[in-house]
PDB file of C-alpha atoms in Angstrom:
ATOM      1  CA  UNK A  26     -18.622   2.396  49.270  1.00  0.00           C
ATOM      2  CA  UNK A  27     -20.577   3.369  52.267  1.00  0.00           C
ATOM      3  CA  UNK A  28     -22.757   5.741  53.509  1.00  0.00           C
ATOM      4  CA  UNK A  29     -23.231   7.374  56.933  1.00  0.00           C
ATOM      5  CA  UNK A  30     -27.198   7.109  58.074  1.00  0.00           C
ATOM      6  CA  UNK A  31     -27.684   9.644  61.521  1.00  0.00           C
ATOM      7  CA  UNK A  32     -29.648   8.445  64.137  1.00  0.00           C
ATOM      8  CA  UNK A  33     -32.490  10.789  63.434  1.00  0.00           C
ATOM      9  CA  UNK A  34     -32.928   9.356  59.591  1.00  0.00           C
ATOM     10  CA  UNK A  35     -32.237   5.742  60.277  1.00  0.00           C
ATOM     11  CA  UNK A  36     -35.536   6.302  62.760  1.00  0.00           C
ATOM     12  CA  UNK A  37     -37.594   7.764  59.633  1.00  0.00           C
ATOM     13  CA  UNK A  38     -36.728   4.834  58.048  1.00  0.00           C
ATOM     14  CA  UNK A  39     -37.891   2.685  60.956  1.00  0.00           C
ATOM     15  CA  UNK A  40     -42.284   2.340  59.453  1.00  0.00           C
ATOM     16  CA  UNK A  41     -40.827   1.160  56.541  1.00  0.00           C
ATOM     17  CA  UNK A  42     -38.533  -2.035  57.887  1.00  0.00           C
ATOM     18  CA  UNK A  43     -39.240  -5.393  57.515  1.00  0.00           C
ATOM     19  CA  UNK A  44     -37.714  -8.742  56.252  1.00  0.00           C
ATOM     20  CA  UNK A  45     -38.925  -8.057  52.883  1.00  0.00           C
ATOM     21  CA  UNK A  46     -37.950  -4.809  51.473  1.00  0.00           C
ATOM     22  CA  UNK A  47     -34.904  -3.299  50.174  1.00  0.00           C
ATOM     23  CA  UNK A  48     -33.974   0.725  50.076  1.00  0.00           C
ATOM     24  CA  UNK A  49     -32.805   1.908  47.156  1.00  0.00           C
ATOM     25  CA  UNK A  50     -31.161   5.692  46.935  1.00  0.00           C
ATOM     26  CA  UNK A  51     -32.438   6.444  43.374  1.00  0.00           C
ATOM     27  CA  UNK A  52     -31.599   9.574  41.178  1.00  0.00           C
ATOM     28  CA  UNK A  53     -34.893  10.593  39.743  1.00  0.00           C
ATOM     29  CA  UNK A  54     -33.715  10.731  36.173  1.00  0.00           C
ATOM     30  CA  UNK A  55     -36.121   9.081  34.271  1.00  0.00           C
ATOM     31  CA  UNK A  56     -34.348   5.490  34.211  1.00  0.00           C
ATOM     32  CA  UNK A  57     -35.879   2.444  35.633  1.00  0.00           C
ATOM     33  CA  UNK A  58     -39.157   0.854  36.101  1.00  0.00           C
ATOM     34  CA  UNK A  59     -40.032   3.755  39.529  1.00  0.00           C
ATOM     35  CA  UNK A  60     -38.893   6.728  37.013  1.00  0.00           C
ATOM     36  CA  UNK A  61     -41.502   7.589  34.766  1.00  0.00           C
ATOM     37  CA  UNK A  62     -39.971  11.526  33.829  1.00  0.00           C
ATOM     38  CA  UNK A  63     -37.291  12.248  35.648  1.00  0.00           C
ATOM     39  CA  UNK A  64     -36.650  15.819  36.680  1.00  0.00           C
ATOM     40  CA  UNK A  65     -36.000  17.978  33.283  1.00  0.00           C
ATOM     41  CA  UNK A  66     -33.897  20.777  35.143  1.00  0.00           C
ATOM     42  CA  UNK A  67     -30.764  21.645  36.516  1.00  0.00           C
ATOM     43  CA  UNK A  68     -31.274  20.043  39.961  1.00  0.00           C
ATOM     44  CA  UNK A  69     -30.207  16.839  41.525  1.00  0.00           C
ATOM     45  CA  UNK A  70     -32.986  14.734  42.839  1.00  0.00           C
ATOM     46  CA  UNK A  71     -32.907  12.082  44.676  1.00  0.00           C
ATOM     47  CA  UNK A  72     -35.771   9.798  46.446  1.00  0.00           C
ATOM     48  CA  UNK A  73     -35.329   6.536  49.101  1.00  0.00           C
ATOM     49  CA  UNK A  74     -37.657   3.963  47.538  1.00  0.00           C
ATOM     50  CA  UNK A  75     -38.504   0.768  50.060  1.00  0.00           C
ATOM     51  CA  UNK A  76     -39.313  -1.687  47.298  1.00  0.00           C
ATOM     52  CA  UNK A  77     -40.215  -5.578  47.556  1.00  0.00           C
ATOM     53  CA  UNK A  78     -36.388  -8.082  48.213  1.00  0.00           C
ATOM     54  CA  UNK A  79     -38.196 -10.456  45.917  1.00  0.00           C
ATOM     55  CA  UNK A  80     -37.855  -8.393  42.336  1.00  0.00           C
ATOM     56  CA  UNK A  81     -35.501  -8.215  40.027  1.00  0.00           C
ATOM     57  CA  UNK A  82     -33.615  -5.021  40.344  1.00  0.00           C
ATOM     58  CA  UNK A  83     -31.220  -5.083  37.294  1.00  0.00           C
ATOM     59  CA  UNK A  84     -30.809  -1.007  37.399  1.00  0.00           C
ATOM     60  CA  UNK A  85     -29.915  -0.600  40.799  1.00  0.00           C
ATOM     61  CA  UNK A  86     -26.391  -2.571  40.520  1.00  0.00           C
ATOM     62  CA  UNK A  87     -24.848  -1.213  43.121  1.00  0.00           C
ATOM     63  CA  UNK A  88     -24.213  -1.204  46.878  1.00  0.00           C
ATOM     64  CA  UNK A  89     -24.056   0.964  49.275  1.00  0.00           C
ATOM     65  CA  UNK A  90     -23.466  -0.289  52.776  1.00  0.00           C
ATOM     66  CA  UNK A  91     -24.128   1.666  55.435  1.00  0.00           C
ATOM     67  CA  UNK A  92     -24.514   1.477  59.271  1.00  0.00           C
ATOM     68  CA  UNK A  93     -28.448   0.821  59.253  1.00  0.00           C
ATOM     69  CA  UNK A  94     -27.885  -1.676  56.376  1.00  0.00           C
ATOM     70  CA  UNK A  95     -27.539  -1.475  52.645  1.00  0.00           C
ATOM     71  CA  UNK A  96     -28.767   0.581  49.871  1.00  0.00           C
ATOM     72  CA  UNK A  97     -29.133   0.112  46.546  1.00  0.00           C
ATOM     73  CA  UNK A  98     -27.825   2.533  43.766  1.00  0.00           C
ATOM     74  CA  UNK A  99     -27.950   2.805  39.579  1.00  0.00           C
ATOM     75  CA  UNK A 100     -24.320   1.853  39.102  1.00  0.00           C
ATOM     76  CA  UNK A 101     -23.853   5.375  36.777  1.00  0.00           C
ATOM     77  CA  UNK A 102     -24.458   7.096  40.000  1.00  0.00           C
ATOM     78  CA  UNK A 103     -21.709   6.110  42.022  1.00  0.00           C
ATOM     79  CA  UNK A 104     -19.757  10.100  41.914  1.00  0.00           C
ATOM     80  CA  UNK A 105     -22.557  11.463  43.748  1.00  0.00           C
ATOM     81  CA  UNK A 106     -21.176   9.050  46.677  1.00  0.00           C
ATOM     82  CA  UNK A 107     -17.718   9.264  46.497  1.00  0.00           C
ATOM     83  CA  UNK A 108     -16.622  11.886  49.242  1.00  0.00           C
ATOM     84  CA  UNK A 109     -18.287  10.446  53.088  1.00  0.00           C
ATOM     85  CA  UNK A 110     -21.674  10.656  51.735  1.00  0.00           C
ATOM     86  CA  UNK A 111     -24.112  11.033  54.923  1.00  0.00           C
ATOM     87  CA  UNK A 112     -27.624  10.902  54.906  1.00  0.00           C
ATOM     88  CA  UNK A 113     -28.961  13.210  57.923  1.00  0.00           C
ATOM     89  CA  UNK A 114     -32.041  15.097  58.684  1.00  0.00           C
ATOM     90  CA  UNK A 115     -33.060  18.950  58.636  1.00  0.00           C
ATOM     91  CA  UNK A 116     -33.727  20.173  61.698  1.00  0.00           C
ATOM     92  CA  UNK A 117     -35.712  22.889  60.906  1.00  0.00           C
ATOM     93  CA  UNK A 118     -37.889  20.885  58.078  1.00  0.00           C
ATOM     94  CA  UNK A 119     -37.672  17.388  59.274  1.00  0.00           C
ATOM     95  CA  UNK A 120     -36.528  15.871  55.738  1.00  0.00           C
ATOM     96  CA  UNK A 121     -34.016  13.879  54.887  1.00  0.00           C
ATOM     97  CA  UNK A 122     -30.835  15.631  53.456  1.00  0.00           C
ATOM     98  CA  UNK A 123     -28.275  13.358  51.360  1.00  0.00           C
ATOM     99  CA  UNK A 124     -24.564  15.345  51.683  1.00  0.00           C
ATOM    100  CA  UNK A 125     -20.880  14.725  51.236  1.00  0.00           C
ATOM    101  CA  UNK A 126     -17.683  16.147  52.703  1.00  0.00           C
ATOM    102  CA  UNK A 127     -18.159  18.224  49.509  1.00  0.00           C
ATOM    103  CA  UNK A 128     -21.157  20.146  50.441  1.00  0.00           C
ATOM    104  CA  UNK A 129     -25.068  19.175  49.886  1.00  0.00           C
ATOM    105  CA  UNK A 130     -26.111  16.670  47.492  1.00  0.00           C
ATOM    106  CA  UNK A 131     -29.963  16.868  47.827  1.00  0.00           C
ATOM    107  CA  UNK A 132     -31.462  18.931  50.643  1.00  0.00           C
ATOM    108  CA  UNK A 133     -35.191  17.228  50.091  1.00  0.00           C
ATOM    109  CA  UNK A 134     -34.708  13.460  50.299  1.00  0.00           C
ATOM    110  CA  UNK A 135     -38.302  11.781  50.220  1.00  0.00           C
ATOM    111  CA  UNK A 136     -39.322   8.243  51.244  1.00  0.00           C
ATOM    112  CA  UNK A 137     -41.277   6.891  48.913  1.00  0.00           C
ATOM    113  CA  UNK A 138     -43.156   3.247  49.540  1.00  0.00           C
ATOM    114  CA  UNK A 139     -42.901   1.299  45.963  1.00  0.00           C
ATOM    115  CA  UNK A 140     -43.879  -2.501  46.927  1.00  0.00           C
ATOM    116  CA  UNK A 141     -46.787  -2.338  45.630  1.00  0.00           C
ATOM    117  CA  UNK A 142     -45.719  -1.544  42.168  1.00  0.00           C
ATOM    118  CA  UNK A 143     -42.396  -4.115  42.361  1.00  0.00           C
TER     119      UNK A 143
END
């Protein structure tokens, strides 16, 4: 699987690079060691968490490659990918929006910085 990163997120993402971190797209759901609730409602939430390469990652199974490098995903989350998922930025807000030929995915994608805590 792969995802498409614009120009315009991959340079959000640009603070946050270095040898020895890792992005993972996670699904706030309350699984995992960065979940601690998860979001109790109907919507879909998902965060970019720049964690430490080192640490063991055993719920984030998955890859997704992508033209600014990989991503890592919770393996039950894969149909959330499945149709040209892109990950883009608003315009009007600045965020990061996470889409699919399908239609929006999550419109408020935040970066969150998690090495400390890996």
């Amino acid at each position: 699987m792969e995802i498409q990163v614009s120009k315009e997120a991959q340079e959000k993402l640009v603070p946050y690079k270095n040898e020895g971190i890792r992005f993972l797209i996670d699904l706030d759901d309350g699984v995992g060691e960065f979940s601690k609730f998860g979001v109790c409602s109907l919507d879909t939430h998902f965060r970019i968490l720049v964690v430490n390469k080192k640490g063991e990652l055993p719920d984030y199974s998955e890859v997704l490659e992508s033209n600014d490098g990989p991503f890592y995903i919770k393996d039950y989350t894969k149909h959330y990918f499945g149709q040209k998922p892109q990950l883009t930025v608003n315009e009007r807000f600045c965020n990061l929006v996470l889409s699919t030929e399908n239609g929006l995915v999550d419109g408020n994608v935040e970066i969150l910085d998690k090495r400390e805590q890996a």
